[in-house]
mmCIF file of C-alpha atoms in Angstrom:
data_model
loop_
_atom_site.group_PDB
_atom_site.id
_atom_site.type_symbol
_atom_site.label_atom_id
_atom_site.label_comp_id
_atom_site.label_asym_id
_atom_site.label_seq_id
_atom_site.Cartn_x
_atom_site.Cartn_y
_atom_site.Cartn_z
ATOM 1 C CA UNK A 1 0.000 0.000 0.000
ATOM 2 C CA UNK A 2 1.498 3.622 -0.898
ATOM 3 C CA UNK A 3 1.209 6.161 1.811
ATOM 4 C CA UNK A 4 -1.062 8.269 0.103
ATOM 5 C CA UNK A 5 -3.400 6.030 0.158
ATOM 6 C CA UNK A 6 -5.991 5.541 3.106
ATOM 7 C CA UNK A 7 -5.472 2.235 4.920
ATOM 8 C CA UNK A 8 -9.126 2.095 6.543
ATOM 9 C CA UNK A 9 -10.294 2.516 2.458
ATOM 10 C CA UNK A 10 -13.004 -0.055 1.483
ATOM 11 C CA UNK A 11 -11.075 -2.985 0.290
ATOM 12 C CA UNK A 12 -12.563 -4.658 -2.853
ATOM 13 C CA UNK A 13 -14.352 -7.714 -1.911
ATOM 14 C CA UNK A 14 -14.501 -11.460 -3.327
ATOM 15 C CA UNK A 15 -14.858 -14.833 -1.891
ATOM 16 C CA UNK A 16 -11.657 -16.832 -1.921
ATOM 17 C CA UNK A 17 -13.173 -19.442 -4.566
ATOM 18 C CA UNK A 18 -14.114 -16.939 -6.947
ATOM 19 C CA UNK A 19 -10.318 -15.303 -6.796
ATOM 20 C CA UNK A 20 -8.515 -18.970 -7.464
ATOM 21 C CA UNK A 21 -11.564 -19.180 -10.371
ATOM 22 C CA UNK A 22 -10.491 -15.853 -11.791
ATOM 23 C CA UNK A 23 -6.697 -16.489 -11.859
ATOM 24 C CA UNK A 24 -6.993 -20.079 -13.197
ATOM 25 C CA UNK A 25 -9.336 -18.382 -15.884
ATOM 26 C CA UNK A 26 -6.914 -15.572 -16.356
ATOM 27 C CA UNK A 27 -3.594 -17.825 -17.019
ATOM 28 C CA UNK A 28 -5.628 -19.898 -19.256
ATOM 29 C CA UNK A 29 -6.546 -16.465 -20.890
ATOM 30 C CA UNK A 30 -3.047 -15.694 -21.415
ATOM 31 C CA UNK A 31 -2.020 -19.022 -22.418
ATOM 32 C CA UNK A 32 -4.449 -19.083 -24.842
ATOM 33 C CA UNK A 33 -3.737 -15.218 -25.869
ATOM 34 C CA UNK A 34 0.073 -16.411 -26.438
ATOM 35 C CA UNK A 35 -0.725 -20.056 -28.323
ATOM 36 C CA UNK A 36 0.792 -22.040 -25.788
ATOM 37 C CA UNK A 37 -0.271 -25.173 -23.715
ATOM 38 C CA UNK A 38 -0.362 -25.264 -19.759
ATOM 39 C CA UNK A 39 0.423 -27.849 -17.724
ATOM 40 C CA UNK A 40 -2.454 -28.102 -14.771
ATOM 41 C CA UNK A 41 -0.292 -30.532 -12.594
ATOM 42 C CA UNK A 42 2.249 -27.358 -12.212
ATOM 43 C CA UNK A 43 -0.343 -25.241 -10.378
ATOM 44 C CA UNK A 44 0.380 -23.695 -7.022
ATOM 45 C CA UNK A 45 -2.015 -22.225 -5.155
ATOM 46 C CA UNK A 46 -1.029 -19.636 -2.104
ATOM 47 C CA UNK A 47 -3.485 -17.614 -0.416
ATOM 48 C CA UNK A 48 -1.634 -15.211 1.867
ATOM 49 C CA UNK A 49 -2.449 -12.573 4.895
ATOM 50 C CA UNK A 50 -2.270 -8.888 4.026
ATOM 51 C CA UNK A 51 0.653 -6.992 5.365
ATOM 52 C CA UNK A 52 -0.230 -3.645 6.481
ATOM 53 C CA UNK A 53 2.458 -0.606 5.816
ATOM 54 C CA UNK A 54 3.648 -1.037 9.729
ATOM 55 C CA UNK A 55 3.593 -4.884 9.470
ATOM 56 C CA UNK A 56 -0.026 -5.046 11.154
ATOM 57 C CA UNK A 57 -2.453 -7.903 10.050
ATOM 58 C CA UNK A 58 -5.164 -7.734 10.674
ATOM 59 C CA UNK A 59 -8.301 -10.488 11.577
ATOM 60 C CA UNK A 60 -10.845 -9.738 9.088
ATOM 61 C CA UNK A 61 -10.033 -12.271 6.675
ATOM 62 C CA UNK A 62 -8.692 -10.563 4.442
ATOM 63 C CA UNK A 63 -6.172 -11.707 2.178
ATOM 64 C CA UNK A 64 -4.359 -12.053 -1.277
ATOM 65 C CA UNK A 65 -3.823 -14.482 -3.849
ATOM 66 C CA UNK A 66 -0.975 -15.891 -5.467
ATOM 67 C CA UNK A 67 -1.339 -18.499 -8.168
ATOM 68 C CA UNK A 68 0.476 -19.695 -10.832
ATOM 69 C CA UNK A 69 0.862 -22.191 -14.008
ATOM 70 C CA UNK A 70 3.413 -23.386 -15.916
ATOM 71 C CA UNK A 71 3.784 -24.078 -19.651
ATOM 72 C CA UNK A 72 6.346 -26.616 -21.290
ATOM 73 C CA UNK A 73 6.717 -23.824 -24.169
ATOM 74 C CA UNK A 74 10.671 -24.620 -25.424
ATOM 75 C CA UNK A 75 12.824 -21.045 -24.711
ATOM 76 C CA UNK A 76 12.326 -20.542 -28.166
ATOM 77 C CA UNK A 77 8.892 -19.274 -27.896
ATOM 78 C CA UNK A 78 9.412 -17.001 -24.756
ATOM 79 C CA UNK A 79 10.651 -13.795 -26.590
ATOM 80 C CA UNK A 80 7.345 -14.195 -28.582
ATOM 81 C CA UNK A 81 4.844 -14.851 -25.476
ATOM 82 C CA UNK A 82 6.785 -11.849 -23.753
ATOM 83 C CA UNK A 83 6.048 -9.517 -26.380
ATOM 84 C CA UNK A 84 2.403 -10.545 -27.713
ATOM 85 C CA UNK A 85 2.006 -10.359 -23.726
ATOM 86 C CA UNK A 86 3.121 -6.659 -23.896
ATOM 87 C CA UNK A 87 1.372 -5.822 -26.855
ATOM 88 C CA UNK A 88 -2.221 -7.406 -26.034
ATOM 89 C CA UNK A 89 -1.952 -6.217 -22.505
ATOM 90 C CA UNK A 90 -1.257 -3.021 -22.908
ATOM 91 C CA UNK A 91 -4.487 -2.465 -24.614
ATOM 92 C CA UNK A 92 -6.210 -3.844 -21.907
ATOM 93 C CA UNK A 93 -5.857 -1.926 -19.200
ATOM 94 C CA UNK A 94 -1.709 -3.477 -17.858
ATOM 95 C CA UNK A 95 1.055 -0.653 -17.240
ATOM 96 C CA UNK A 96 3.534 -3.158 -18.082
ATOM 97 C CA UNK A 97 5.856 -2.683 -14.853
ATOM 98 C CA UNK A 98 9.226 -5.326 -16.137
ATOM 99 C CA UNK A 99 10.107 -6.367 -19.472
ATOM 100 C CA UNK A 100 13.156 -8.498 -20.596
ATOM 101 C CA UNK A 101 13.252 -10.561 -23.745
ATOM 102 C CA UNK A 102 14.695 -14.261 -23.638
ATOM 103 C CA UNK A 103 18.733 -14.213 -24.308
ATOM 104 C CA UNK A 104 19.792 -16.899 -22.228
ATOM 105 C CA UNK A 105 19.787 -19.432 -19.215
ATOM 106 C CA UNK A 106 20.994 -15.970 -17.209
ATOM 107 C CA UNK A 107 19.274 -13.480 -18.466
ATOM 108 C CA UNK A 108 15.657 -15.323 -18.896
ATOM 109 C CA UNK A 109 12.249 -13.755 -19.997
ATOM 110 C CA UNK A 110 10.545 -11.393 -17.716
ATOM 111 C CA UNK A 111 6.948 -10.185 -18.230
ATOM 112 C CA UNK A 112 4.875 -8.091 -15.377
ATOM 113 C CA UNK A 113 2.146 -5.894 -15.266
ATOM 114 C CA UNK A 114 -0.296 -3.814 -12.967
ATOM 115 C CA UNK A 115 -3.974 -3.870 -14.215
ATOM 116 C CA UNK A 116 -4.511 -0.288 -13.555
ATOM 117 C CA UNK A 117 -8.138 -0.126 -12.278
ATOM 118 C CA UNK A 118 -7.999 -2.769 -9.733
ATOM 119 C CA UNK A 119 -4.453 -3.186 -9.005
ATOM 120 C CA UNK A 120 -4.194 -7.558 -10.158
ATOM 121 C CA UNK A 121 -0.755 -8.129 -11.599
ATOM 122 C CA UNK A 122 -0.109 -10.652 -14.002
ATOM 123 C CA UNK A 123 3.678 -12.031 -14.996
ATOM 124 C CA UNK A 124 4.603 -14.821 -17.579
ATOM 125 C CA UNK A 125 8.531 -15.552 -16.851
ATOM 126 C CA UNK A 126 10.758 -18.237 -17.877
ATOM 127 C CA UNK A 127 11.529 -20.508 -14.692
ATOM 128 C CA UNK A 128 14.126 -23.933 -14.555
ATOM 129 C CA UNK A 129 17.753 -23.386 -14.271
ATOM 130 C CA UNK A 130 18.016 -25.397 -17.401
ATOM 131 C CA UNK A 131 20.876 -27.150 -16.028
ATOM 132 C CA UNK A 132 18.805 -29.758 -13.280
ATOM 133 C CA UNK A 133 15.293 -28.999 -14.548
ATOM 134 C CA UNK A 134 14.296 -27.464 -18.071
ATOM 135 C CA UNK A 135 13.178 -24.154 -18.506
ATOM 136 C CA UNK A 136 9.639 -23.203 -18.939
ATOM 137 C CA UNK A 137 7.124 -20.612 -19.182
ATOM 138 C CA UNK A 138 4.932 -19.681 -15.970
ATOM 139 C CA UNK A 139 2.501 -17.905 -15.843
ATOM 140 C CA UNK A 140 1.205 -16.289 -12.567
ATOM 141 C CA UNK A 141 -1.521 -13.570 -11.198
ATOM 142 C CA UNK A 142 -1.447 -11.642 -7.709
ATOM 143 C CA UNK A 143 -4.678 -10.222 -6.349
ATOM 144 C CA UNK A 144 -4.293 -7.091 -4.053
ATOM 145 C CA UNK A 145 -5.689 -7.533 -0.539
ATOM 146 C CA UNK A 146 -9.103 -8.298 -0.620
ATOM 147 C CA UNK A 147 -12.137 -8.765 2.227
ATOM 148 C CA UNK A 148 -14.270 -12.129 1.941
ATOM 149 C CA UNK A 149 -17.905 -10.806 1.547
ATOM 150 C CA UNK A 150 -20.051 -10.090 4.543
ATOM 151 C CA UNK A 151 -17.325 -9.833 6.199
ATOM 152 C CA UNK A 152 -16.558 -6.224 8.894
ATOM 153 C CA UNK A 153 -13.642 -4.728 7.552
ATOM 154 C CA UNK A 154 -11.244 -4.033 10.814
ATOM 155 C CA UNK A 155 -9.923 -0.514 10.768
ATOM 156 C CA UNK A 156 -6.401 0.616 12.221
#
């Protein structure tokens, strides 16, 4: 949270099955935006407690949402994900917030960005050292905090 903004603001609210829903629909959205396969077996699920700007958490429920995908796309096809990612996105809505193209096992493909109405972030990067495992694509969303519904938001 920046310090400009309000830390007792309304937080936006959805129930925690309908976030994992969205982000599994969302990373098949990009997968499908970028022509590549996902693996479902690969998907990690992480539901996490907000941290307030002083390190408070509070015990409303709330929480955010971490959830990612891979693909077995070869490195070959990460330069082109990265960038029909950046183009595509763009027009959507995404401030794209890190951008690096595939060049090698060290310098691997890094895609992020900030939906700018409601804060989600999305990122597609290559994972695997390459070396002990191979390199894939994953693909991954973020949720900012959010409040379960019917829930009293607790104010500090």
């Amino acid at each position: 949270m920046s310090q400009s903004e309000d830390p007792n603001a309304p937080l936006p609210r959805m129930a925690k099955d309908a976030a994992l829903q969205w982000a599994k629909d969302y990373t098949a959205y990009m997968a499908r935006l970028t022509d590549v396969e996902l693996a479902p077996s690969t998907a990690k699920v992480h539901f996490e407690a907000c941290i307030g700007e002083n390190d408070e958490v509070a015990e409303d429920g709330r929480y955010s949402l971490f959830y990612y995908v891979n693909s077995p796309a070869p490195v070959t096809e990460h330069t082109r994900v990265a960038r029909t990612l950046r183009r595509e996105l763009s027009q959507q809505g995404y401030e794209v917030t890190s951008y690096r193209e595939f060049k090698s096992a060290y310098a691997s493909m890094i895609f992020r960005a900030r939906n700018k109405n409601n804060s989600y972030m999305v990122t597609a990067d290559t994972v695997g050292s390459g070396k002990t495992e191979p390199q894939e694509l994953s693909f991954a969303v973020r949720t900012p905090c959010m409040l379960p519904p019917g829930v009293k938001q607790q104010h500090f």
